[in-house]
XYZ file of C-alpha atoms in Angstrom:
438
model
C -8.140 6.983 27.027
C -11.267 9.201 27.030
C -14.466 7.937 25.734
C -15.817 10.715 23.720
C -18.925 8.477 23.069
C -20.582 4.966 23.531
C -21.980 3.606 19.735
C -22.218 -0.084 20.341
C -25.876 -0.195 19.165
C -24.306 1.208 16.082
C -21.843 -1.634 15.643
C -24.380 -4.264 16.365
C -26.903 -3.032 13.896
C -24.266 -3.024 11.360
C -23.741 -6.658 11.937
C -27.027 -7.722 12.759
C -28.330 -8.976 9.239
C -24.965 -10.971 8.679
C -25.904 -14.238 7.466
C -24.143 -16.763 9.867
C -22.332 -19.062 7.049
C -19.615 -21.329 7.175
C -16.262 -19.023 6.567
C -13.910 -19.791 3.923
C -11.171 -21.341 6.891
C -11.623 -23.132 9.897
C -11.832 -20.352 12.129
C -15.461 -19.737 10.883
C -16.443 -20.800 14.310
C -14.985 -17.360 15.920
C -17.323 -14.911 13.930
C -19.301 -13.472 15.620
C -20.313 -9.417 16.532
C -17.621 -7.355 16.572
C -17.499 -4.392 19.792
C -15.696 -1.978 21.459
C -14.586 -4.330 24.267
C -13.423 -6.860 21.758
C -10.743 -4.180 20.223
C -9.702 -2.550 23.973
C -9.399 -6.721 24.792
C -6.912 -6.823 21.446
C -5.211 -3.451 22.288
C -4.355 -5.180 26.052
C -3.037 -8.456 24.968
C -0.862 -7.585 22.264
C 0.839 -4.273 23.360
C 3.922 -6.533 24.169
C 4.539 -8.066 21.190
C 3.533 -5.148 18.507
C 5.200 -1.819 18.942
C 2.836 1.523 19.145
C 4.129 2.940 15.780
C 4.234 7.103 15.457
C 1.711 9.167 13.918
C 3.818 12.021 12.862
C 2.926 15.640 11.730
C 4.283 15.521 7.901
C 5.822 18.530 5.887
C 3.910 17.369 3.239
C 0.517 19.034 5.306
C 1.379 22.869 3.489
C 1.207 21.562 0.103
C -1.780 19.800 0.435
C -3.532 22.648 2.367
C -4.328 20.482 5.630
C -2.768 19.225 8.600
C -1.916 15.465 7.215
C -0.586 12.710 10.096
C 1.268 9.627 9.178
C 0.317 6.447 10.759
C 3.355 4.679 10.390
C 2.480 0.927 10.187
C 5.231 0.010 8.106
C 7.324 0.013 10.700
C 6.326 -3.065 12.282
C 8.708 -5.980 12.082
C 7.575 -7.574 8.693
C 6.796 -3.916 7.430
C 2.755 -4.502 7.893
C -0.119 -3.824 9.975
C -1.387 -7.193 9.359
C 0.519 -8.403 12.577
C -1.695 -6.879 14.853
C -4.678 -8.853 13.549
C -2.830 -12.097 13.506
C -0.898 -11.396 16.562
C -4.358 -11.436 18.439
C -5.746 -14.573 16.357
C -2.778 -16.307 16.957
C -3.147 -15.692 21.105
C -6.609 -16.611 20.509
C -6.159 -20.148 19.699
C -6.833 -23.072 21.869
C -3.746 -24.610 23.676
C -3.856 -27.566 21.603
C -4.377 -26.132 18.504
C -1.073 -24.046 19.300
C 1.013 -27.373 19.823
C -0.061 -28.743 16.435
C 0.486 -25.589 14.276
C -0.995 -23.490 11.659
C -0.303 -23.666 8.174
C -0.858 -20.875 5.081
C -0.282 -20.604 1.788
C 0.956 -17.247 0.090
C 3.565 -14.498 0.091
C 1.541 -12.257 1.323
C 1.942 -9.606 4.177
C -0.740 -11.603 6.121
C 1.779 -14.568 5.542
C 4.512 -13.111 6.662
C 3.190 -11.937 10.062
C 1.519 -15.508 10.400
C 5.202 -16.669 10.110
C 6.869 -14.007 12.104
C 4.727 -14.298 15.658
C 3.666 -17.937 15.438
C 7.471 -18.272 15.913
C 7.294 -16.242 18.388
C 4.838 -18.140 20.199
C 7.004 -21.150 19.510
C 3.844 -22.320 17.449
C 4.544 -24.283 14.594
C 4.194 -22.710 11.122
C 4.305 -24.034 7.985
C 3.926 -21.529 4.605
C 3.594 -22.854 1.380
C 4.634 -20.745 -1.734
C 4.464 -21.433 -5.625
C 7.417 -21.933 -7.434
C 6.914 -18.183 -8.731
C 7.476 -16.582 -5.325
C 10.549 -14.155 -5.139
C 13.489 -15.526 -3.615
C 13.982 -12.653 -1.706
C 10.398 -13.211 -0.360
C 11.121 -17.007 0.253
C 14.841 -16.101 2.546
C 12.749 -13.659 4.488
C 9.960 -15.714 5.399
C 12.297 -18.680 6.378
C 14.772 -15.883 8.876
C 11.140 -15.536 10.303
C 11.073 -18.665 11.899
C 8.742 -20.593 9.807
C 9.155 -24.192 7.589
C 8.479 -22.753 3.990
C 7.879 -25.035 1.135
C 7.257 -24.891 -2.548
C 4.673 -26.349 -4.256
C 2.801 -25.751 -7.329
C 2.978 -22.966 -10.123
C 0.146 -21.082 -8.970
C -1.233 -19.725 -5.812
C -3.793 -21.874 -6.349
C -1.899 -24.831 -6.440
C -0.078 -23.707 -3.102
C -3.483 -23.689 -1.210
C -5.081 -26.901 -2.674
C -1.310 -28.680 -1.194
C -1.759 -26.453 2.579
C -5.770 -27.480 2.545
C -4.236 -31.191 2.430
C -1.573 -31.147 4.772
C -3.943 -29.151 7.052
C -6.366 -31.894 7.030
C -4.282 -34.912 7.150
C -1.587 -33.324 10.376
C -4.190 -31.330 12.380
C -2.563 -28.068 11.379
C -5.592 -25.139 11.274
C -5.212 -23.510 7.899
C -5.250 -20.172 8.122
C -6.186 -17.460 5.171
C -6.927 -13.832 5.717
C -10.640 -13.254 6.560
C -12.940 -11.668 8.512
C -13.010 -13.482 12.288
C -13.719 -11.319 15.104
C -10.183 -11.593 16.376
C -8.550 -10.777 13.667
C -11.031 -7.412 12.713
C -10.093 -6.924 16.628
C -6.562 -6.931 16.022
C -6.303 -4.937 12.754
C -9.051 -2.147 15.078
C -6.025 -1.452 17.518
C -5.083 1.347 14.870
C -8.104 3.483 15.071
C -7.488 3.121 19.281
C -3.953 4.571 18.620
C -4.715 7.342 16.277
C -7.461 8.550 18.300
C -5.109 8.446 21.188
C -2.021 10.180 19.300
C -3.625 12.502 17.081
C -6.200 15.578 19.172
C -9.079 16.884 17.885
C -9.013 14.565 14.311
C -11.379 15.326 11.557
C -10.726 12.609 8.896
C -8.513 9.064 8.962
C -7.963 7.657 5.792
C -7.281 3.848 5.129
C -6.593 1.505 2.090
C -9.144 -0.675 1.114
C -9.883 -2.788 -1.653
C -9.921 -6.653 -1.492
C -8.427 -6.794 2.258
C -10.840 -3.918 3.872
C -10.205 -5.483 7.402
C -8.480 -2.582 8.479
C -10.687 -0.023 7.312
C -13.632 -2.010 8.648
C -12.307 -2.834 12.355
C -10.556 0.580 12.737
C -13.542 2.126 11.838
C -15.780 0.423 14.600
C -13.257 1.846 17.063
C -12.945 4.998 15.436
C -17.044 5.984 15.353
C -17.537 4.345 18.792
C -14.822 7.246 20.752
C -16.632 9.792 18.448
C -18.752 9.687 15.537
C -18.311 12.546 13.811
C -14.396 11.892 12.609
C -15.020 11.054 8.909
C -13.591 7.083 7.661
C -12.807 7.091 4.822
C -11.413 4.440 2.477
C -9.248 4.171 -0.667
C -8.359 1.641 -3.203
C -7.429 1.194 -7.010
C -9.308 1.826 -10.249
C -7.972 -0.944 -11.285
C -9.839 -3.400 -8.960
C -12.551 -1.366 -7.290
C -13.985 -4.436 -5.591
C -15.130 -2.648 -2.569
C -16.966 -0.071 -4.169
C -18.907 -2.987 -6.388
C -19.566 -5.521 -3.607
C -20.737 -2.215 -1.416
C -23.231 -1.438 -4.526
C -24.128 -5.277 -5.057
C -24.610 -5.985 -1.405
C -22.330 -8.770 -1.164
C -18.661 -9.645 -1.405
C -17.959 -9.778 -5.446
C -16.602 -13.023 -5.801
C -15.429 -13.225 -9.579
C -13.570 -9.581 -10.036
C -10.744 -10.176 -11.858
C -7.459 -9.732 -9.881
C -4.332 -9.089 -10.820
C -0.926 -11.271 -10.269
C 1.309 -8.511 -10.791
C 3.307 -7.658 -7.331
C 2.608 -4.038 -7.158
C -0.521 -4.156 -6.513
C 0.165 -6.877 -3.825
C -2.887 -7.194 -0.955
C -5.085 -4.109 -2.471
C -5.844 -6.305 -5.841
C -8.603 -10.023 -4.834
C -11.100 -10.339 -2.312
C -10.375 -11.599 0.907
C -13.233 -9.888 2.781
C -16.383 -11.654 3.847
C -19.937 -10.409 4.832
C -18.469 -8.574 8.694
C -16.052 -6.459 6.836
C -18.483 -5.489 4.567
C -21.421 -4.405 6.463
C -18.725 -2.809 8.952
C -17.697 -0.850 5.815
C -21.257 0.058 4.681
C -22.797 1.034 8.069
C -19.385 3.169 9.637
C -17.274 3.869 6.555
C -18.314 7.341 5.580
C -16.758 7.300 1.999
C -14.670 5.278 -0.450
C -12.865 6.731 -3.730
C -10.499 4.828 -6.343
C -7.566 6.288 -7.520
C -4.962 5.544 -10.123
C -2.355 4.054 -10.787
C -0.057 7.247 -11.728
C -1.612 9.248 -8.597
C -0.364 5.946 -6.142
C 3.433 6.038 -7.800
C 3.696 9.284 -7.341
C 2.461 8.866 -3.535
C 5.586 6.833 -3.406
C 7.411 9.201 -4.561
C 6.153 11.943 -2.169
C 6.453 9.655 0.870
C 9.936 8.979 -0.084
C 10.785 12.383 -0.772
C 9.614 13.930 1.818
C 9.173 11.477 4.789
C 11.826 8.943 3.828
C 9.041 6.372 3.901
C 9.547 3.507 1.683
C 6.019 2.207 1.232
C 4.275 -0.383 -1.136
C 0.873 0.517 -2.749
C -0.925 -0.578 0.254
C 1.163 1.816 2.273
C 0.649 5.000 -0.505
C -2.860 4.674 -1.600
C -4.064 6.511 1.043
C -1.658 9.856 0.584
C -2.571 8.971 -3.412
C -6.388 10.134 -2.535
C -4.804 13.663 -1.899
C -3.101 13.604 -5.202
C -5.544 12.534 -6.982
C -7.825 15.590 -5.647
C -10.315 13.275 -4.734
C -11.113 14.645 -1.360
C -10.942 18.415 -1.463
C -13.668 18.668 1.235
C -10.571 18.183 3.557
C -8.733 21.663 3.141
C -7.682 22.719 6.024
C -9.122 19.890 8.407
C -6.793 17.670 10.497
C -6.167 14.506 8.832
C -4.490 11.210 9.871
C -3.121 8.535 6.861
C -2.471 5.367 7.757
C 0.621 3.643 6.050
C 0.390 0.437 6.798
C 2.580 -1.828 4.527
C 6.319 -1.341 3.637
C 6.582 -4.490 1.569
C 7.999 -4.114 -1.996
C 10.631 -5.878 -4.066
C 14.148 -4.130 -4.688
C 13.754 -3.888 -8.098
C 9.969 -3.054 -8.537
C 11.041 -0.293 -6.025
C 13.453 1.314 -8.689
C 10.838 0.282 -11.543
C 7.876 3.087 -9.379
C 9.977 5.864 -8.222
C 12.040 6.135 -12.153
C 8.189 5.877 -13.315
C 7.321 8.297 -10.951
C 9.473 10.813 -11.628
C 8.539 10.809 -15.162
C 5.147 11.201 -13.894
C 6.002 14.045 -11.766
C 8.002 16.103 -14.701
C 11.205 15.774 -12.984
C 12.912 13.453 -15.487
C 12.053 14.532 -19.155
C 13.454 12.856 -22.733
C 14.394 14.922 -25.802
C 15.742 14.280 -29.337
C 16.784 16.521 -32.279
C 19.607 16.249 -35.211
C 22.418 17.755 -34.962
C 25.828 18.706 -37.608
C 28.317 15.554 -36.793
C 30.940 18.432 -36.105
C 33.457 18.872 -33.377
C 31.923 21.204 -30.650
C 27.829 20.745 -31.170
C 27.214 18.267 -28.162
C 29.390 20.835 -26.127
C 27.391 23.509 -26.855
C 24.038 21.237 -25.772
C 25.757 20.386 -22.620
C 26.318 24.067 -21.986
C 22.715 24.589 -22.250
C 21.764 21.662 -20.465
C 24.323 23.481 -17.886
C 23.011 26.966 -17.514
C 19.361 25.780 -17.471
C 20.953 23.784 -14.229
C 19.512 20.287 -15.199
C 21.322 17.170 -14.119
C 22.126 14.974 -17.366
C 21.088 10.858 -16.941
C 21.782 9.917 -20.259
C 22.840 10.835 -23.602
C 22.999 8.551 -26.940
C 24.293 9.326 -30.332
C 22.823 7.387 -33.041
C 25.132 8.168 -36.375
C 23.914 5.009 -38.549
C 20.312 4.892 -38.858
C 19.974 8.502 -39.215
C 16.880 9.078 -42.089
C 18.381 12.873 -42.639
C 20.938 14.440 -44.801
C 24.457 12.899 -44.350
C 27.124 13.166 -41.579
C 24.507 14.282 -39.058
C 24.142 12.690 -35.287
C 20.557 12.573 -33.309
C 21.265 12.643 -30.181
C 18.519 11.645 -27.082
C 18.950 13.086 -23.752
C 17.253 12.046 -20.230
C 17.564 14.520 -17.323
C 15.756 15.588 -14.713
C 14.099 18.987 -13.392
C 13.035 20.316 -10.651
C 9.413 20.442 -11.286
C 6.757 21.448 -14.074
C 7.843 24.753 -14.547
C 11.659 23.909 -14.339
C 10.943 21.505 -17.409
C 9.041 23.861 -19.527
C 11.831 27.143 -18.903
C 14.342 23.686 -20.588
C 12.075 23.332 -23.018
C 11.911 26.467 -24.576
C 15.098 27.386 -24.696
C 16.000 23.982 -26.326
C 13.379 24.694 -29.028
C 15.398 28.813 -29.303
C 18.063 27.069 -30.124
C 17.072 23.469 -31.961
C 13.760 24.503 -33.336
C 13.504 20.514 -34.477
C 13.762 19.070 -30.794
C 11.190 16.499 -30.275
C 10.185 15.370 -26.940
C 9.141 11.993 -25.698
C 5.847 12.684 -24.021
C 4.759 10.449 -20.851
């Protein structure tokens, strides 16, 4: 790999005012300043046991007006990029420590990985989960290899029960921070999209609560050449970057949410490295919402058959949103790094997201209860070549004149313009038609 440039000095000013405090796990003893060497050293030692995932060219690049490459991180074995980091934390630990096991306490991607390659290097794991995890979550971690148990209703209650065992077996507990091996680790990307992708202008990451991977890739990134733009993402909904960047510090009461969607971009995991990282290399950071990451889904989906979470979206999402225009016609890498999203949460965002696309559309209007009237809809709903989901007749609680029917249709479009050409030659013909707006 070519070294375009050599911006250590950079990295180690960026770190150089980070208070040395105890870290929130027992690894706080590994901190320490993050360099070039320390992510080439990561890139070496696990190439064996975490694949060099594709960044692709995607048809999506014309209708955004730039040339847009996917970083396809979901592909990794438990659908995350988090297994680099903890692959190279994991290698990192002392001999001993190995034979007497790690332990961690979520159902979290950073779990998951912690399960999957501490099998792998037949070190023992133990992952404790509340009694609210997903089953599905539960089976998976357990086919990974690791001794999962259930404790408590909370997370909270999970980590208070993995603290203790920790302490009273020798096991290190492990939560998702900011050690030098594991920013190392998650850095590996910006190596490989340098390497993969010629002549870059822009890569843009998630961010949020876990900004690991936007911190450590960035280091990489601005040391081979400075003048690619970083550039970060996260939610409206928990813009916890942007306020501890403003405040200075990591934000340590922002609300977070439980919900599952929002999965590792919602709390704060990050710790004073990952921040100044972020401040010093990370050129920009914008928050999106909710509607423009579902239909990121959706587009992903569509068009690249990628089935990502909203860790693995929010990054396309920025270019829905129209949040960074100054990228027309500039080469652009995404990184979609997580692919890890329940079954029926899944169907819950891309139904959602059609709506929000104007591809599915919902109509009502009263009609004569005579033979032949929902045929003639149907024939309409047939020349304006719409596909019919659903269609209800409601004869009883009807509030107009007698032996009437309202009838509500669902069916889906092709796009904006497809929808409107249905609308209006619904309302030519049933000037009462009411629509369900989104």
């Amino acid at each position: 790999m070519k070294i375009v440039s050599r911006n250590e000095e950079l990295l180690r000013d960026a770190l150089s005012c980070i208070p040395q405090s105890s870290s929130r796990t027992s690894l706080s003893s590994c901190n320490k300043l993050i360099r070039f060497e320390d992510i080439s050293a990561a890139a070496f030692k696990i190439q064996c046991g975490v694949q060099k995932t594709p960044c692709m060219y995607s048809r999506l690049s014309k209708q955004y007006g730039m040339d847009i490459y996917l970083k396809k991180e979901f592909l990794h074995y438990t659908g995350s990029v988090k297994e680099r980091g903890v692959l190279y934390l994991l290698t990192s630990l002392p001999q001993d420590q190995q034979r007497k096991g790690v332990i961690v306490a979520s159902d979290s991607n950073f779990s998951m990985a912690v399960a999957y390659h501490a099998s792998e290097l037949r070190i023992p794991v133990f992952v404790i989960m509340s009694t609210s995890t997903s089953p599905a979550r539960v089976k998976m971690c357990r086919e990974y290899g690791a001794m999962v148990i259930s404790y408590g209703a909370t997370a909270k209650d999970s980590q208070v029960h993995a603290r203790r065992l920790a302490q009273e077996n020798g096991y290190l507990y492990l939560e998702e921070e900011d050690s030098a091996a594991y920013l190392s680790g998650l850095g590996t990307v910006g190596l490989e999209v340098y390497e993969q992708v010629p002549k870059l202008d822009a890569v843009i990451f998630p961010a949020g609560g876990h900004c690991g991977l936007l911190a450590g890739s960035a280091a990489a990134l601005k040391h081979l050449n400075p003048h690619i733009a970083v550039i970060g993402v996260e939610s409206e909904s928990f813009p916890v970057l942007q306020q501890s960047l403003k405040a200075g510090h990591p934000i340590e009461d922002q609300a977070c949410s439980s919900h599952h969607f929002y999965g590792d971009v919602s709390g704060l995991c990050f710790g004073s490295n990952s921040l100044q990282l972020t401040g010093k290399l990370v050129d920009k950071v914008v928050a999106v919402r909710e509607e423009h990451i579902l239909v990121s889904m959706l587009r992903l989906l569509e068009y690249e058959r990628a089935t990502v979470d909203v860790d693995g979206a929010i990054g396309l999402a920025a270019l829905v949103a129209g949040k960074l225009p100054e990228l027309k016609g500039k080469r652009v890498a995404i990184v979609l790094c997580s692919g890890n999203l329940d079954l029926h949460l899944l169907q819950e965002c891309i139904a959602r997201a059609l709506a929000l696309d104007n591809r599915v559309c919902r109509f009502s209007f009263v009609l004569s209860d005579c033979p032949g009237e929902i045929s003639k809809l149907l024939e309409i709903l047939a020349r304006e070549e719409t596909r019919v989901l659903d269609i209800k007749q409601e004869r009883v609680f009807v509030t107009s004149e007698l032996f009437t029917v309202e009838v509500t249709c669902t069916v889906e479009t092709r796009d904006k313009i497809h929808t409107a050409q249905l609308r209006n030659a619904l309302l030519e013909r049933y000037p009462t038609a009411s629509w369900t707006e989104r």
